[in-house]
Amino acid sequence: MKTKAVIFDLDGTLLNTLEDLAASINHALKENGYPERTIDEVRLFVGNGLGLLAQRALPDGKENPLYEKTLSDLRAYYASHSLVKTKPYDGILQMLEDLKKKNILTAIVSNKPDAQVKALSKIFFKDFMNPELCIGECEGVKRKPAPDSLLKVIKNLGFKKDECIYAGDSDVDIETAGNAGIKCISVSWGFRSRAFLMEHNAGTIIDRPDQLLQFLEY
């Protein structure tokens, strides 16, 4: 079946957001009297949305009495500091240009707050995708690894599942694609290593954005 669309995870796949996420959670931790986390710790905490980032960074997680306050501080700080160091990974814009030339549509499914997903897509990828096809965490749609957001984008695109591919950098993305019943391509340049992805049942793994086109059907 011809590939008509590639749907991407955002953080760790298209955009390197790690430093801004780390600065934001550390601001929230400091505000609430807790020690900051290292960049390598935060790398393992991200991928499931800001709620789980706060939960993983805090002692006692969600049971911590300051969890809601820390999460609120994290959301507020990140909302105004999400573009300090965030940028596309090397080769991403050229890959999107190559997909566009082949008339393959692109979209985003992320666990980042929906408003930020749409804002970041407009800033970095306005030449390649419709922001309305870029979905983040929002009311009434279950977050990844539930397939809801991915299936919603596929429906909005008007394609069949076997005409679409999902690309992401984590075990959550592998599970999301499996739950949705579509092919997953894992990327090793993001927040999880190649070894980690292999341990979590990745099928196809690519190490550079330009390799993606080798696994599409034209």
CSV table of C-alpha atoms in Angstrom, one decimal:
chain,number,residue,atom,x,y,z
A,1,MET,CA,0.0,0.0,0.0
A,2,LYS,CA,1.3,3.4,-1.0
A,3,THR,CA,2.4,5.6,1.9
A,4,LYS,CA,0.2,8.7,2.0
A,5,ALA,CA,1.1,10.2,5.4
A,6,VAL,CA,3.8,10.1,8.0
A,7,ILE,CA,2.6,11.1,11.5
A,8,PHE,CA,5.4,12.2,13.9
A,9,ASP,CA,5.9,12.3,17.6
A,10,LEU,CA,7.2,15.8,18.5
A,11,ASP,CA,9.7,15.9,21.4
A,12,GLY,CA,12.7,13.8,20.7
A,13,THR,CA,11.6,13.1,17.1
A,14,LEU,CA,11.2,16.4,15.3
A,15,LEU,CA,12.3,18.8,18.0
A,16,ASN,CA,15.1,18.7,20.5
A,17,THR,CA,13.1,20.1,23.5
A,18,LEU,CA,15.2,18.4,26.3
A,19,GLU,CA,17.0,21.5,27.6
A,20,ASP,CA,13.9,23.6,27.8
A,21,LEU,CA,12.0,20.8,29.5
A,22,ALA,CA,14.8,20.3,32.0
A,23,ALA,CA,15.0,24.0,32.8
A,24,SER,CA,11.3,24.1,33.4
A,25,ILE,CA,11.0,21.1,35.7
A,26,ASN,CA,14.1,22.3,37.6
A,27,HIS,CA,12.5,25.7,38.0
A,28,ALA,CA,9.3,24.0,39.4
A,29,LEU,CA,11.3,21.8,41.7
A,30,LYS,CA,13.4,24.7,43.0
A,31,GLU,CA,10.2,26.8,43.6
A,32,ASN,CA,8.9,24.0,45.8
A,33,GLY,CA,12.0,23.3,47.7
A,34,TYR,CA,13.3,20.2,46.0
A,35,PRO,CA,16.7,19.5,44.4
A,36,GLU,CA,17.1,19.9,40.7
A,37,ARG,CA,17.5,16.9,38.3
A,38,THR,CA,20.3,16.3,35.8
A,39,ILE,CA,19.7,16.5,32.1
A,40,ASP,CA,20.3,12.7,31.9
A,41,GLU,CA,17.6,12.1,34.5
A,42,VAL,CA,15.1,14.4,32.7
A,43,ARG,CA,15.9,12.5,29.5
A,44,LEU,CA,14.4,9.4,31.0
A,45,PHE,CA,11.5,11.3,32.6
A,46,VAL,CA,10.1,12.8,29.4
A,47,GLY,CA,7.9,11.3,26.8
A,48,ASN,CA,4.6,10.9,28.6
A,49,GLY,CA,3.5,14.5,29.1
A,50,LEU,CA,4.2,17.1,31.8
A,51,GLY,CA,2.1,15.4,34.4
A,52,LEU,CA,4.4,12.3,34.4
A,53,LEU,CA,7.5,14.5,34.1
A,54,ALA,CA,6.5,16.2,37.4
A,55,GLN,CA,5.6,12.8,38.9
A,56,ARG,CA,8.9,11.2,38.0
A,57,ALA,CA,11.0,14.2,39.1
A,58,LEU,CA,9.4,14.6,42.5
A,59,PRO,CA,10.2,12.4,45.6
A,60,ASP,CA,7.1,10.1,46.1
A,61,GLY,CA,5.7,11.2,42.8
A,62,LYS,CA,2.0,11.8,42.6
A,63,GLU,CA,1.7,11.1,46.4
A,64,ASN,CA,3.9,14.1,47.1
A,65,PRO,CA,1.6,16.8,48.7
A,66,LEU,CA,3.2,19.4,46.5
A,67,TYR,CA,2.6,17.4,43.2
A,68,GLU,CA,-0.2,19.6,41.9
A,69,LYS,CA,1.6,22.8,42.8
A,70,THR,CA,4.8,21.6,41.2
A,71,LEU,CA,2.9,20.6,38.1
A,72,SER,CA,1.2,24.0,37.9
A,73,ASP,CA,4.6,25.7,38.2
A,74,LEU,CA,6.0,23.5,35.5
A,75,ARG,CA,3.1,24.2,33.1
A,76,ALA,CA,3.3,27.9,33.7
A,77,TYR,CA,7.1,28.2,33.3
A,78,TYR,CA,7.3,25.9,30.3
A,79,ALA,CA,4.4,27.8,28.5
A,80,SER,CA,6.7,30.9,28.4
A,81,HIS,CA,10.1,29.2,28.1
A,82,SER,CA,9.5,26.5,25.5
A,83,LEU,CA,11.5,28.2,22.8
A,84,VAL,CA,14.7,29.1,24.6
A,85,LYS,CA,16.8,26.3,23.2
A,86,THR,CA,14.3,24.1,21.4
A,87,LYS,CA,15.0,23.5,17.7
A,88,PRO,CA,14.6,20.8,15.0
A,89,TYR,CA,17.2,18.1,14.9
A,90,ASP,CA,19.7,18.2,12.1
A,91,GLY,CA,18.2,17.0,8.9
A,92,ILE,CA,14.5,17.2,10.0
A,93,LEU,CA,13.6,20.2,7.7
A,94,GLN,CA,15.2,18.6,4.7
A,95,MET,CA,13.4,15.3,5.4
A,96,LEU,CA,10.0,17.2,5.6
A,97,GLU,CA,10.8,18.9,2.3
A,98,ASP,CA,11.6,15.6,0.7
A,99,LEU,CA,8.3,14.2,1.9
A,100,LYS,CA,6.4,17.2,0.6
A,101,LYS,CA,8.0,16.8,-2.8
A,102,LYS,CA,6.7,13.2,-2.9
A,103,ASN,CA,3.2,14.5,-1.9
A,104,ILE,CA,3.3,12.6,1.4
A,105,LEU,CA,1.4,14.5,4.1
A,106,THR,CA,2.8,15.0,7.6
A,107,ALA,CA,1.2,15.6,11.0
A,108,ILE,CA,2.1,15.4,14.7
A,109,VAL,CA,0.7,13.4,17.6
A,110,SER,CA,2.3,14.3,20.9
A,111,ASN,CA,1.7,14.1,24.7
A,112,LYS,CA,2.7,17.7,25.0
A,113,PRO,CA,-0.2,20.2,25.7
A,114,ASP,CA,-2.2,20.7,22.6
A,115,ALA,CA,-1.8,24.5,22.5
A,116,GLN,CA,2.0,24.1,22.6
A,117,VAL,CA,2.0,21.4,19.9
A,118,LYS,CA,0.0,23.7,17.5
A,119,ALA,CA,2.2,26.7,18.4
A,120,LEU,CA,5.5,24.9,17.8
A,121,SER,CA,4.2,23.4,14.6
A,122,LYS,CA,3.4,26.9,13.3
A,123,ILE,CA,6.8,28.2,14.3
A,124,PHE,CA,9.0,25.4,13.0
A,125,PHE,CA,6.9,23.4,10.4
A,126,LYS,CA,4.4,25.8,8.9
A,127,ASP,CA,5.6,25.1,5.4
A,128,PHE,CA,5.1,21.4,5.8
A,129,MET,CA,1.9,20.6,7.8
A,130,ASN,CA,-1.4,21.9,8.8
A,131,PRO,CA,-1.4,22.8,12.6
A,132,GLU,CA,-4.9,21.5,12.9
A,133,LEU,CA,-3.5,18.1,12.1
A,134,CYS,CA,-1.1,18.4,14.9
A,135,ILE,CA,-2.6,17.1,18.1
A,136,GLY,CA,-1.4,17.2,21.7
A,137,GLU,CA,-2.8,16.4,25.1
A,138,CYS,CA,-6.4,17.8,25.2
A,139,GLU,CA,-9.7,17.2,26.9
A,140,GLY,CA,-11.7,14.2,25.8
A,141,VAL,CA,-8.8,12.5,23.9
A,142,LYS,CA,-6.8,9.8,25.7
A,143,ARG,CA,-3.1,10.4,25.7
A,144,LYS,CA,-0.5,8.0,24.3
A,145,PRO,CA,0.0,5.1,24.4
A,146,ALA,CA,-3.8,5.0,23.9
A,147,PRO,CA,-4.3,5.1,20.1
A,148,ASP,CA,-7.1,7.8,20.3
A,149,SER,CA,-5.1,10.8,19.1
A,150,LEU,CA,-3.3,8.9,16.4
A,151,LEU,CA,-6.5,7.4,15.1
A,152,LYS,CA,-8.1,10.9,15.2
A,153,VAL,CA,-5.4,12.3,13.0
A,154,ILE,CA,-5.6,9.4,10.5
A,155,LYS,CA,-9.4,10.0,10.3
A,156,ASN,CA,-8.9,13.7,9.7
A,157,LEU,CA,-6.4,13.0,7.0
A,158,GLY,CA,-8.9,10.8,5.3
A,159,PHE,CA,-6.5,7.8,4.8
A,160,LYS,CA,-6.6,4.2,5.7
A,161,LYS,CA,-4.4,3.0,8.6
A,162,ASP,CA,-2.1,1.0,6.2
A,163,GLU,CA,-1.5,4.2,4.2
A,164,CYS,CA,0.1,5.9,7.3
A,165,ILE,CA,3.2,5.5,9.3
A,166,TYR,CA,4.0,6.7,12.8
A,167,ALA,CA,7.5,7.8,13.7
A,168,GLY,CA,8.7,8.3,17.2
A,169,ASP,CA,11.7,8.1,19.6
A,170,SER,CA,10.3,6.1,22.5
A,171,ASP,CA,8.7,2.9,23.8
A,172,VAL,CA,5.5,4.9,24.2
A,173,ASP,CA,5.4,5.6,20.5
A,174,ILE,CA,6.0,1.9,19.7
A,175,GLU,CA,3.1,1.0,21.9
A,176,THR,CA,0.9,3.7,20.5
A,177,ALA,CA,1.4,2.6,16.9
A,178,GLY,CA,0.8,-1.0,17.9
A,179,ASN,CA,-2.4,0.0,19.7
A,180,ALA,CA,-3.5,1.9,16.6
A,181,GLY,CA,-2.6,-1.0,14.3
A,182,ILE,CA,-0.2,1.0,12.1
A,183,LYS,CA,3.5,0.6,11.3
A,184,CYS,CA,6.0,2.3,13.5
A,185,ILE,CA,9.5,3.7,12.6
A,186,SER,CA,11.6,4.4,15.6
A,187,VAL,CA,14.3,7.1,15.6
A,188,SER,CA,17.6,6.7,17.6
A,189,TRP,CA,18.5,10.4,17.8
A,190,GLY,CA,16.0,11.4,20.4
A,191,PHE,CA,15.5,10.7,24.1
A,192,ARG,CA,16.0,6.9,24.0
A,193,SER,CA,18.9,4.9,22.8
A,194,ARG,CA,18.9,2.4,20.0
A,195,ALA,CA,19.5,-0.4,22.6
A,196,PHE,CA,16.5,0.8,24.6
A,197,LEU,CA,14.3,0.8,21.5
A,198,MET,CA,15.4,-2.7,20.6
A,199,GLU,CA,14.7,-3.9,24.1
A,200,HIS,CA,11.2,-2.5,23.7
A,201,ASN,CA,10.3,-4.3,20.5
A,202,ALA,CA,11.1,-1.7,17.9
A,203,GLY,CA,10.8,-3.0,14.4
A,204,THR,CA,12.4,-0.5,12.1
A,205,ILE,CA,15.0,1.9,13.6
A,206,ILE,CA,16.6,4.8,11.8
A,207,ASP,CA,19.6,6.8,12.8
A,208,ARG,CA,19.3,9.8,10.5
A,209,PRO,CA,16.1,11.6,9.3
A,210,ASP,CA,17.0,11.1,5.6
A,211,GLN,CA,16.8,7.3,6.1
A,212,LEU,CA,13.0,7.5,6.7
A,213,LEU,CA,12.3,7.7,3.0
A,214,GLN,CA,13.9,4.3,2.4
A,215,PHE,CA,11.1,2.6,4.4
A,216,LEU,CA,8.1,4.3,2.6
A,217,GLU,CA,6.1,2.8,-0.3
A,218,TYR,CA,5.7,5.1,-3.3
